[in-house]
Coordinates of C-alpha atoms and ligand atoms in Angstrom, one line a residue:
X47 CA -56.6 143.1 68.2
X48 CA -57.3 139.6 68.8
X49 CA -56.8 138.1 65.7
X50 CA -54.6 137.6 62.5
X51 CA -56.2 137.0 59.2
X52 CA -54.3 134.4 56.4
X53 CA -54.9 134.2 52.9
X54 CA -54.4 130.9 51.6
X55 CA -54.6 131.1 47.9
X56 CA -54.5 127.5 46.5
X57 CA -54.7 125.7 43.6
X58 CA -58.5 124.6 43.8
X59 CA -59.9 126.7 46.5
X60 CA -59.1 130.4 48.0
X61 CA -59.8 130.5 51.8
X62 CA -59.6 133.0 54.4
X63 CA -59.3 132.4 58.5
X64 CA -59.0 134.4 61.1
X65 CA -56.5 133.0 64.1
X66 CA -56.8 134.4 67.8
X67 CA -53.8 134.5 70.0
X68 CA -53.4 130.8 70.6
X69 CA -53.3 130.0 66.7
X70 CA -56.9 128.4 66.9
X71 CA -58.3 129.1 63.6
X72 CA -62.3 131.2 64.0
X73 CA -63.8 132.7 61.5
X74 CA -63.5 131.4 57.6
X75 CA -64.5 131.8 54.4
X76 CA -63.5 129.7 51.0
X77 CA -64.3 129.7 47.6
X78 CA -63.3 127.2 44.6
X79 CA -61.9 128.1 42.1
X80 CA -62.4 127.0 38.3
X81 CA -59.4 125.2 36.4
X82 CA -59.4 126.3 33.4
X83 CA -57.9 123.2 30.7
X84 CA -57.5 125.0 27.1
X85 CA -55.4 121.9 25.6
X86 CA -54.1 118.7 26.7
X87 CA -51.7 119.3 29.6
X88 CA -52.6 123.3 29.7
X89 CA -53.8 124.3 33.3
X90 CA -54.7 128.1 33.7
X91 CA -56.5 130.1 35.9
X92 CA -58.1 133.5 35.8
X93 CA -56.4 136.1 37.8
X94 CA -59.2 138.4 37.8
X95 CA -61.2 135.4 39.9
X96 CA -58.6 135.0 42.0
X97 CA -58.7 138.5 43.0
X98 CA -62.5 138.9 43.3
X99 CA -62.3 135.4 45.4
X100 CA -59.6 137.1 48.2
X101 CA -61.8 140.1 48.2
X102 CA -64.9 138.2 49.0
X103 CA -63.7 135.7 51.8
X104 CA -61.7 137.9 53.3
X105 CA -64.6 140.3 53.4
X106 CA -66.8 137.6 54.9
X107 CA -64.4 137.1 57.6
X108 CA -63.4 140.6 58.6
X109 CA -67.3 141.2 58.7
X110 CA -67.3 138.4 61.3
X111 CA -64.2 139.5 63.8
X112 CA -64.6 143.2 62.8
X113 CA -61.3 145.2 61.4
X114 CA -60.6 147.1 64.1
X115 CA -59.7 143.5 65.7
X116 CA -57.4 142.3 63.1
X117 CA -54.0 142.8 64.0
X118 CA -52.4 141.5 60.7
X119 CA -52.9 139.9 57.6
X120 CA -50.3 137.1 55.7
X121 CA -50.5 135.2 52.7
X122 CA -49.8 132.0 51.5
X123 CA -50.5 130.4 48.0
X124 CA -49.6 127.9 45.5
X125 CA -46.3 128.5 44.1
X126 CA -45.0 129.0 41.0
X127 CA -48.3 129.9 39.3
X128 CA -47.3 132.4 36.8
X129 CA -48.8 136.0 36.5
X130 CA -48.5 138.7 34.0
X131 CA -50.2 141.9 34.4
X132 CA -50.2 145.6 33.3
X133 CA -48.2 147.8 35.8
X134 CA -50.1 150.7 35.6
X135 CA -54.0 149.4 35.7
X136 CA -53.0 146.0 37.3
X137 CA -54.9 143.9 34.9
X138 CA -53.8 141.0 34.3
X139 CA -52.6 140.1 30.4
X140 CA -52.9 136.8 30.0
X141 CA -54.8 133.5 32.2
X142 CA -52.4 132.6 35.1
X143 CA -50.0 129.3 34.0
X144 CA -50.7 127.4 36.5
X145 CA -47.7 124.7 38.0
X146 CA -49.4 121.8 36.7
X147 CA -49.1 123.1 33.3
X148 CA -46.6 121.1 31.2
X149 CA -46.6 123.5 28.0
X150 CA -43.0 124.4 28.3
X151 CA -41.9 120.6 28.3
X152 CA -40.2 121.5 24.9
X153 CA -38.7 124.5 26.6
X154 CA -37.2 122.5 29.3
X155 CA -36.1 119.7 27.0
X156 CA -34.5 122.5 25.0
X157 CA -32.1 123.9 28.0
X158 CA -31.0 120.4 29.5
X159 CA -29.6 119.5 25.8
X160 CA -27.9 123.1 26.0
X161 CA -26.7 122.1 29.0
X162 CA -28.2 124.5 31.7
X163 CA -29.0 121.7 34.1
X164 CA -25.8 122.0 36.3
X165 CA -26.1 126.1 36.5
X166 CA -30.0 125.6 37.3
X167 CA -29.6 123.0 40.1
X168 CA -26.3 125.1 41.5
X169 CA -27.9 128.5 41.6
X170 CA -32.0 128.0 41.8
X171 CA -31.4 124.0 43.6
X172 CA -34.0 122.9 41.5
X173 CA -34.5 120.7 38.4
X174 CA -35.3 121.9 35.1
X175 CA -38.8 121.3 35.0
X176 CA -42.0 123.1 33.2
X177 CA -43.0 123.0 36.7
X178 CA -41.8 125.8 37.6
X179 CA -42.4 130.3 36.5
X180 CA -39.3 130.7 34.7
X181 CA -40.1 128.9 31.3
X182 CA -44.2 130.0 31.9
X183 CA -42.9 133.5 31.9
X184 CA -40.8 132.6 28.7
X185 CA -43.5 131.2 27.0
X186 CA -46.1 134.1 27.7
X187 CA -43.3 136.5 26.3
X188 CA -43.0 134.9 23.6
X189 CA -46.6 133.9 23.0
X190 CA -49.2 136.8 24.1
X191 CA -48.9 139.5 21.3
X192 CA -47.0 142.8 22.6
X193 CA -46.1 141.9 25.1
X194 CA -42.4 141.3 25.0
X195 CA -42.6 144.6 23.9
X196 CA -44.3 146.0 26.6
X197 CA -42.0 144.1 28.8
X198 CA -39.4 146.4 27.6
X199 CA -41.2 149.3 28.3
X200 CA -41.3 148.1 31.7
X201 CA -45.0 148.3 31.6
X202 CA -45.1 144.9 32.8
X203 CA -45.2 142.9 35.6
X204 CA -44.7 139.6 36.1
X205 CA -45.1 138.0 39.4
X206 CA -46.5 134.3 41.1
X207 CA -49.8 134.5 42.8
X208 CA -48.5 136.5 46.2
X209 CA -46.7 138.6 44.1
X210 CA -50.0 140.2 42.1
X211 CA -52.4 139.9 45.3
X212 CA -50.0 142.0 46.9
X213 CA -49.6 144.5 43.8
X214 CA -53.9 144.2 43.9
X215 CA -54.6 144.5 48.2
X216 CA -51.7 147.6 48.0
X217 CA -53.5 149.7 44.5
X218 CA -50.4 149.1 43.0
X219 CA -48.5 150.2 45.0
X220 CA -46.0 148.0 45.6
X221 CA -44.4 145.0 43.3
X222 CA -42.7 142.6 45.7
X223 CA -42.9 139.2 46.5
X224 CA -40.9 136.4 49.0
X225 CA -38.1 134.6 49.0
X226 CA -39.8 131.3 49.4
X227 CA -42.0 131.8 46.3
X228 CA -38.6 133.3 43.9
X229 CA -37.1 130.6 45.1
X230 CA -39.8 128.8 42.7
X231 CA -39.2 130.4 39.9
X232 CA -36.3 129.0 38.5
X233 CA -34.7 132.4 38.1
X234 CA -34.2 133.1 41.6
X235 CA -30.2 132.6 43.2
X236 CA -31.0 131.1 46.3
X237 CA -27.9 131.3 48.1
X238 CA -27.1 135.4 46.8
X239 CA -30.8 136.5 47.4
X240 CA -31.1 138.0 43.7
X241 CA -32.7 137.0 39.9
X242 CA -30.1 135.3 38.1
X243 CA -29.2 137.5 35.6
X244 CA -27.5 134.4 32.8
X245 CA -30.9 132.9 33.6
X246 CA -32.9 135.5 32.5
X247 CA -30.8 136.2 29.6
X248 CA -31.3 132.7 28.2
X249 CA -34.9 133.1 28.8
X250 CA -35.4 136.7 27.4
X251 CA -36.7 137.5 30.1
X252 CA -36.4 141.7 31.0
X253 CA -35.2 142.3 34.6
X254 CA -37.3 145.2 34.9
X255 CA -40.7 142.5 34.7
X256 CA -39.1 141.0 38.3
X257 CA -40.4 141.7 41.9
X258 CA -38.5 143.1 44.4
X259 CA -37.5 140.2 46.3
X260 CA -38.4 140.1 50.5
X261 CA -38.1 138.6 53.9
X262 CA -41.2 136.5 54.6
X263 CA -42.1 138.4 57.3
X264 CA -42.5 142.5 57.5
X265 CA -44.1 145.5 55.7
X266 CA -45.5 145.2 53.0
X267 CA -47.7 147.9 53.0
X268 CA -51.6 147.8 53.6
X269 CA -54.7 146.6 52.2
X270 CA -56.3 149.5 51.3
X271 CA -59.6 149.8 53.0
X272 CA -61.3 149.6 49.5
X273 CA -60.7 145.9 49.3
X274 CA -62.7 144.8 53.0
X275 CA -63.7 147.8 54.8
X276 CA -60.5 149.2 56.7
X277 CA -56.9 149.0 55.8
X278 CA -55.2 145.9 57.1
X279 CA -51.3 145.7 57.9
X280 CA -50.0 142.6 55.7
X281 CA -46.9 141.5 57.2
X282 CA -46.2 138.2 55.9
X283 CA -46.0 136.5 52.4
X284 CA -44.9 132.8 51.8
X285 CA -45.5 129.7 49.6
X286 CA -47.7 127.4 50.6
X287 CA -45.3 124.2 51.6
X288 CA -42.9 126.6 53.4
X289 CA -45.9 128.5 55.3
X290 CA -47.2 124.4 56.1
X291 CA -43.3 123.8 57.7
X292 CA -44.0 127.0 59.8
X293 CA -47.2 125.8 60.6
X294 CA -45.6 122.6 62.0
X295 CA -43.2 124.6 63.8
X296 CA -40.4 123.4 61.8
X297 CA -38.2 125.7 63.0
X298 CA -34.7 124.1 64.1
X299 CA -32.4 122.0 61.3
X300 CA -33.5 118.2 61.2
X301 CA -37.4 119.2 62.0
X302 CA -39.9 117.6 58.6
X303 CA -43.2 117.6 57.7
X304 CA -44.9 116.0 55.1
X305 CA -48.2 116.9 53.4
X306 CA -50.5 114.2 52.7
X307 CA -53.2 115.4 50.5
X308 CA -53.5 114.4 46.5
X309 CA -49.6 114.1 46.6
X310 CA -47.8 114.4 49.2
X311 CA -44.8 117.3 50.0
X312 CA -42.0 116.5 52.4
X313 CA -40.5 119.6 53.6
X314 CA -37.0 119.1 55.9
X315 CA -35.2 122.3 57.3
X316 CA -31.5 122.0 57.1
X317 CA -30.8 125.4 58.6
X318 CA -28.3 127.9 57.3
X319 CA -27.0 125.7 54.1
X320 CA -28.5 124.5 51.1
X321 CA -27.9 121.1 50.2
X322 CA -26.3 119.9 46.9
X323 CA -28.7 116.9 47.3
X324 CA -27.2 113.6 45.4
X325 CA -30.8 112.4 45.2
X326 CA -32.6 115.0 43.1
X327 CA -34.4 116.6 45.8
X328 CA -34.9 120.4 45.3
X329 CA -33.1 122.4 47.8
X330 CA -35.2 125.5 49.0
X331 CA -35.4 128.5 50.6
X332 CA -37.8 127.4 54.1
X333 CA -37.5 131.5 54.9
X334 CA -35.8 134.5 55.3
X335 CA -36.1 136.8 58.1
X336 CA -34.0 139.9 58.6
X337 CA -32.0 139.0 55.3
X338 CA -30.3 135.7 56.3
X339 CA -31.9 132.7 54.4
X340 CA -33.1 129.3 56.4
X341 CA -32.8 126.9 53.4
X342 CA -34.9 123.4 53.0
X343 CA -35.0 120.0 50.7
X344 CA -37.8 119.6 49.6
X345 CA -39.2 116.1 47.9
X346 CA -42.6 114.8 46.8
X347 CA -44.9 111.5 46.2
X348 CA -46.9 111.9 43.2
X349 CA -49.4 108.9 44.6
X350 CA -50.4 109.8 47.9
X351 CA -54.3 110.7 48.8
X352 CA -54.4 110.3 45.1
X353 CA -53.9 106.6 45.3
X354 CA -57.2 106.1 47.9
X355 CA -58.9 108.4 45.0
X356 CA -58.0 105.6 42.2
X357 CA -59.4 102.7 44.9
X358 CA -62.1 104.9 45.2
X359 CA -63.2 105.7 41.4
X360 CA -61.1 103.6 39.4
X361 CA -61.7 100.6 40.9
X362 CA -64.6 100.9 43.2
X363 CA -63.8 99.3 46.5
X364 CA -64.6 101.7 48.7
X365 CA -67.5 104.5 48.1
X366 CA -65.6 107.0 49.6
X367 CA -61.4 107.9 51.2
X368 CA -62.6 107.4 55.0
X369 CA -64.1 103.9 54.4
X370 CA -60.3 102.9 53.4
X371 CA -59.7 102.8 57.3
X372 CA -62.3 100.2 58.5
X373 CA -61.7 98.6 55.4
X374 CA -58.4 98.3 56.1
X375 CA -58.4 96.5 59.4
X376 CA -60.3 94.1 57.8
X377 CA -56.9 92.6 55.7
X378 CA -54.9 90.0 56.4
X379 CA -52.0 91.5 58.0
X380 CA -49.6 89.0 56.5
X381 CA -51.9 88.9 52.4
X382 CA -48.0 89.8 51.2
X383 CA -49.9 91.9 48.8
X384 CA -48.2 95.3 47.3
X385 CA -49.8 97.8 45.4
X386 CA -47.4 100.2 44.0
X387 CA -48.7 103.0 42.4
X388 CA -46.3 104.0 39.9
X389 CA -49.0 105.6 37.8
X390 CA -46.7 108.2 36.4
X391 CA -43.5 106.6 36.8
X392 CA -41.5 106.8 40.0
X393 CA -40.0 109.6 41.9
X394 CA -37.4 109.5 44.7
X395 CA -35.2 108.1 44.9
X396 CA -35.7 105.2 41.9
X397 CA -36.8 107.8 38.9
X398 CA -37.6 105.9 36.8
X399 CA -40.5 107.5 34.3
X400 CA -41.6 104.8 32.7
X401 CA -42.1 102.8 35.6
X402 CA -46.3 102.0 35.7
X403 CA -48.6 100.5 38.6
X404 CA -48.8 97.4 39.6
X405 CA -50.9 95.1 42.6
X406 CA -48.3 92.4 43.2
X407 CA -48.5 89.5 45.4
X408 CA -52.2 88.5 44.6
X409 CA -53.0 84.7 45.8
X410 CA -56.6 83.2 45.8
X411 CA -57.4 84.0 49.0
X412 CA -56.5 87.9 48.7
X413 CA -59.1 90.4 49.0
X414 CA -60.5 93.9 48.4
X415 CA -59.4 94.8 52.0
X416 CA -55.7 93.5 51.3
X417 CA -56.0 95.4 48.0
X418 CA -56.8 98.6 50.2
X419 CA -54.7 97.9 52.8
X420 CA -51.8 98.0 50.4
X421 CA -52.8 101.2 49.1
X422 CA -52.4 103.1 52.3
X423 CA -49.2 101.1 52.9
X424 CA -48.0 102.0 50.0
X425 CA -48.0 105.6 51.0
X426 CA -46.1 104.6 54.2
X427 CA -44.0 102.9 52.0
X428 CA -43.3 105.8 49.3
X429 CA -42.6 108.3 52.8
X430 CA -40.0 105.9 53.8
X431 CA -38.1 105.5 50.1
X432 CA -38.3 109.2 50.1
X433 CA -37.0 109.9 53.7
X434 CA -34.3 107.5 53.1
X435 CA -33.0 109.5 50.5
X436 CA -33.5 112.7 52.4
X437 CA -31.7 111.6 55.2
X438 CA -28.8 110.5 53.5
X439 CA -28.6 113.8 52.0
X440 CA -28.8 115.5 55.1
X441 CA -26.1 113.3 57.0
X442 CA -23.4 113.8 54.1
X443 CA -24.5 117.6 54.8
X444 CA -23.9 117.3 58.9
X445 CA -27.3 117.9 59.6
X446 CA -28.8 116.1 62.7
X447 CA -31.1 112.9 62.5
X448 CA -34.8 113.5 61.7
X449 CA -36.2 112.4 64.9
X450 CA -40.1 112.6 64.4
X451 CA -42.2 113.2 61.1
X452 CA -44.7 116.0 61.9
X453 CA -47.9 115.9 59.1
X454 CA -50.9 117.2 57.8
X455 CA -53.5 117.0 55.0
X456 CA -56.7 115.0 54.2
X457 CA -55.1 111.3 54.4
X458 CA -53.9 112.1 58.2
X459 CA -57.6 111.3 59.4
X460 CA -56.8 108.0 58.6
X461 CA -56.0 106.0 61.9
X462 CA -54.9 103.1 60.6
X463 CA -52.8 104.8 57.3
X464 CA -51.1 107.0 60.1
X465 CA -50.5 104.0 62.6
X466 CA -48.9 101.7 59.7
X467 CA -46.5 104.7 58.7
X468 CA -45.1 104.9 61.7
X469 CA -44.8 101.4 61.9
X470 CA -43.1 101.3 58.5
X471 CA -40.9 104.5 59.0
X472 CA -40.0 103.2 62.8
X473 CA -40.3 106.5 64.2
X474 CA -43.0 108.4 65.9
X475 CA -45.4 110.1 64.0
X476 CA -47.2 113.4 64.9
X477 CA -50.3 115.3 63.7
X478 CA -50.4 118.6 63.4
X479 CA -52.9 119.9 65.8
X480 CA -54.6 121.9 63.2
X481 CA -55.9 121.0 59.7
X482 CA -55.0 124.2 58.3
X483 CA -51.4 124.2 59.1
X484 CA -50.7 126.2 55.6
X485 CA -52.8 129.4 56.7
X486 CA -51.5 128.9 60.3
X487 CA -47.7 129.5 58.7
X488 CA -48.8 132.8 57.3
X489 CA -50.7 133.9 59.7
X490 CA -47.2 133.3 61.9
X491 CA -45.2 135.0 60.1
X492 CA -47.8 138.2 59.9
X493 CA -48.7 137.7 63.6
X494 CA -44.8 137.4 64.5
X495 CA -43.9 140.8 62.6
X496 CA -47.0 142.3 64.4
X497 CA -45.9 141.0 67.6
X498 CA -49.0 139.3 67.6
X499 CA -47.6 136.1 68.6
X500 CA -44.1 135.1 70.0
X501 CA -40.8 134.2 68.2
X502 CA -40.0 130.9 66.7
X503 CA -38.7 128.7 70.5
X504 CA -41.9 130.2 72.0
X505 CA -44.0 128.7 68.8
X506 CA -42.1 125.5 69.0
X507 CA -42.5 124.8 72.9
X508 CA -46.4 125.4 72.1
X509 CA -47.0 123.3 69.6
X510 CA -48.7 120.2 70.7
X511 CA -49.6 117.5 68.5
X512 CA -53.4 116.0 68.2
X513 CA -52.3 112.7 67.9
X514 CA -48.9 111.1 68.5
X515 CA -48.4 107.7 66.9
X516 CA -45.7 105.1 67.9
X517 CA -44.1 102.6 65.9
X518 CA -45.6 99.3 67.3
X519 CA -44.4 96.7 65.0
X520 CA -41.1 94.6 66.0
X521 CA -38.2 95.5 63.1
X522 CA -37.9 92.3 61.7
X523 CA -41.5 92.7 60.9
X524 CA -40.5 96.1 59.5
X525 CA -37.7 95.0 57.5
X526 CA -39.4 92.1 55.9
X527 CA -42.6 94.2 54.9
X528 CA -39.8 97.1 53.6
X529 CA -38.0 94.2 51.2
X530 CA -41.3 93.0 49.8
X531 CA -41.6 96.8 49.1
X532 CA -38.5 96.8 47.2
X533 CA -39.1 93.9 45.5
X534 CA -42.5 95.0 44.3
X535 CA -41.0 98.3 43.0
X536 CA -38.1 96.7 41.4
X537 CA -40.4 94.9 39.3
X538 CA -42.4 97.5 37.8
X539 CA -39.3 99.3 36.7
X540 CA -38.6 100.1 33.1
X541 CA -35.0 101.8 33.4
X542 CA -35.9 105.0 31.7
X543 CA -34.9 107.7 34.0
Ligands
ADP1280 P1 -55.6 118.5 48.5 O1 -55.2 119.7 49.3 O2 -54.4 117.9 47.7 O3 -56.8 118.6 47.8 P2 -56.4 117.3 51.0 O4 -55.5 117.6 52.1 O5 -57.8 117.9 51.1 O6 -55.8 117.3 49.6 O7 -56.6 115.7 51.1 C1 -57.4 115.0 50.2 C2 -56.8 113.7 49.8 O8 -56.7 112.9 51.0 C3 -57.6 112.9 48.8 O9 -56.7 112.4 47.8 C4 -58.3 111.8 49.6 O10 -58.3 110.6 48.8 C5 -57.3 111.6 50.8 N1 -58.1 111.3 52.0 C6 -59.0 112.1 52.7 N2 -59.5 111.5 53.7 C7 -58.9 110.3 53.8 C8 -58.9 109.1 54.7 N3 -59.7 109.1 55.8 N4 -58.2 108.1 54.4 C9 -57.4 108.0 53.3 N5 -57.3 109.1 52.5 C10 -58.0 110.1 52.7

């Protein structure tokens, strides 16, 4: 029994690792997976490739460490992808809608002029936004032939991407998902634990179509030994930025992490209240164990790893991310140059969506590196905007100071990137020890219902970073660097929210 297997389902790759008892990662196995683009803004993917994806990596790993020495298996994925599927043959009905997919912008346009804004924020904590199941699973009702019919009939179930592997690794047998991935739904009541019923009126949506809604960690059932050889034990389901937080060992109120890959997702536990955040963040549910909810806010950069990308193609400075490091320590530390990458508008706390990008502060002696260099500070920049409005959210809520930023994802290779943020933030910086932090939080939720691993103060006295960074620069330095900052973003604005 000396290891716990994770299933991280994610939006361009499905991956399977095997952990041992220290939470070092072994065995893997991943495979891409196609994005499917059937009109302007329309992202879908197949479910049925999805499911023959998790068969085969996790196959490939449980081949390696042998079944009879897997103690557990949990899942993580990307949330509020959007599943129908027929409940008695568990095929799927329709191509998953995947978050990205803006479809249902008119949808969402529809309710904020009807005025459901103030009951969506009060009882889901989130924003209307296609973004999220609620108005996918509208939109498929109300789009695939039959089947609003058949949702009647309760033949139908509707579920995000836990939610059908879980229907798929059982036979059917069972129809659940988590609380972390209803609370992405836009139909889920985060502070009673149920579907919101006025919600689902609006939306037509039959309650019958729902999961049954569960603790992150527990039974839910067992991979039957069809699917890889021997039946597996899955005991714990979450979504992917709330398994990532777990990963970190984010496990008291105050405790943050933030995600730097493509965008980046800044996840802050604020314990046993969800905050009615005067910033538009989205207040979460981080997890529930034994019934009692640990809620989150939750905020995001659009530009983050995706801004080195741009340097990268769009401009061609450097000929891939990594070089952006060396590159950078090349700049002139004082170039006063400021990229700000407001490519599709600006997020928190300025929202402002028809904000664009701009490189400010060029003089003739500015340079590709200062160009670079302000592209990885920019992301150091973005962090602090966003923290700042976190924090002030938190205090008016009473919970304690965020002492140290804990991250993961592609960009935190980057040395220098990592250095400057926490020069720019002034706090201490640490790296997760892993890469695969997101996996590591299922696989502690499984492993922790399987008494594979400890409880949550024995995970958090373990956890060592790989890399601790200090702030280093003095705070007038700081200060002056944040204002230009400022000033740089308050140019680009267009003052449509
Ligand atoms: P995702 O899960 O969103 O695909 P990853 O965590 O794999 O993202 O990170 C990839 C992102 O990180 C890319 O946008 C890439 O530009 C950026 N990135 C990767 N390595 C570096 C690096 N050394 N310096 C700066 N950015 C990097």
């Amino acid at each position: 029994m000396g290891h716990v297997l994770a299933i991280d389902q994610g939006t361009t790759s499905t991956r399977a690792i095997a952990f041992d008892e220290a939470g070092r990662p072994g065995a893997s196995a991943a495979l891409p997976l196609n994005q499917i683009f059937p009109a302007p803004g329309w992202v879908e993917h197949d479910p049925n490739e999805i499911w023959r994806a998790v068969c085969e990596v996790c196959r490939s790993v449980v081949g390696e460490v042998g079944a009879e020495n897997i103690a557990a298996l949990g899942i993580t994925n990307q949330r509020e992808t959007t599943v129908v599927w027929d409940r008695a043959t568990g095929d799927p009905l329709h191509n998953a809608i995947v978050w990205q997919d803006r479809r249902t912008a008119a949808l969402c346009e529809e309710l904020e002029r009807e005025g459901w804004g103030a009951h969506v924020t009060e009882t889901t904590g989130l924003l209307i936004d296609p973004y999220f199941s609620a108005t996918k699973l509208a939109w498929l009702l109300s789009n695939v032939s039959g089947l609003h019919e058949k949702a009647e009939r309760n033949e139908v179930c509707f579920g995000t991407i836990d939610s059908f592997l879980l229907y798929k690794l059982t036979g059917g047998a069972l129809h659940m998902t988590d609380a972390t991935n209803a609370a992405r739904t836009m139909l889920f009541d985060i502070r009673n634990g149920r579907w919101d019923p006025k919600l689902l009126d609006r939306l037509g949506i039959p309650a019958g179509v729902l999961p049954e809604v569960r603790d992150n960690r527990g039974e839910f059932g067992a991979a039957l030994k069809g699917a890889f050889g021997a039946a597996l034990p899955i005991r714990g389901v979450a979504g992917d930025q709330q398994a990532a937080s777990k990963g970190q060992a984010c496990v008291r109120p105050s405790m943050i992490k933030a995600t730097y890959g493509t965008g980046c997702f800044v996840v802050a536990n604020t314990g046993d209240g969800d905050i009615d955040s005067e910033n538009r963040m989205l207040s979460t549910v981080l997890w529930q164990l034994d019934g009692a909810r640990t809620y989150a806010l939750e905020g995001s950069i659009f530009m983050a790893g995706a801004t080195i990308q741009w340097l990268r193609d769009n401009l061609g400075l450097i000929g891939e991310a990594a070089e952006s490091e060396d590159i950078a320590k090349e700049a002139n530390p004082d170039s006063g140059v400021y990229l700000v990458p407001a490519f599709q508008g600006l997020g928190a706390p300025v929202w402002d969506a028809g904000a664009r990008g701009a490189i400010v502060g060029l003089s003739r002696a500015s340079n590709k590196a200062d160009i670079v260099a302000a592209g990885l500070e920019s992301v150091a920049f973005q962090t602090r905007d966003l923290l700042g409005a976190m924090r002030d959210d938190m205090a008016k809520a009473r919970i304690g100071e965020i002492e140290v930023l804990r991250v993961d994802g592609g960009m935190t290779a980057n040395g220098w990137a990592m250095q400057r943020l926490a020069d720019i933030l002034g706090e201490a910086v640490e790296v997760a020890p892993i890469a695969e932090t997101t996996a590591l939080g299922a696989a502690y939720f499984a492993g922790q219902a399987a008494d594979f691993y400890g409880d949550d103060a024995e995970l958090a006295r373990e956890w060592t970073p790989s890399r601790r960074y200090e702030p280093q620069m003095s705070e007038s330095d700081r200060e002056a660097r944040y204002a230009g900052w400022l000033e740089a973003v308050d140019r680009v604005r267009s003052g449509k929210t």
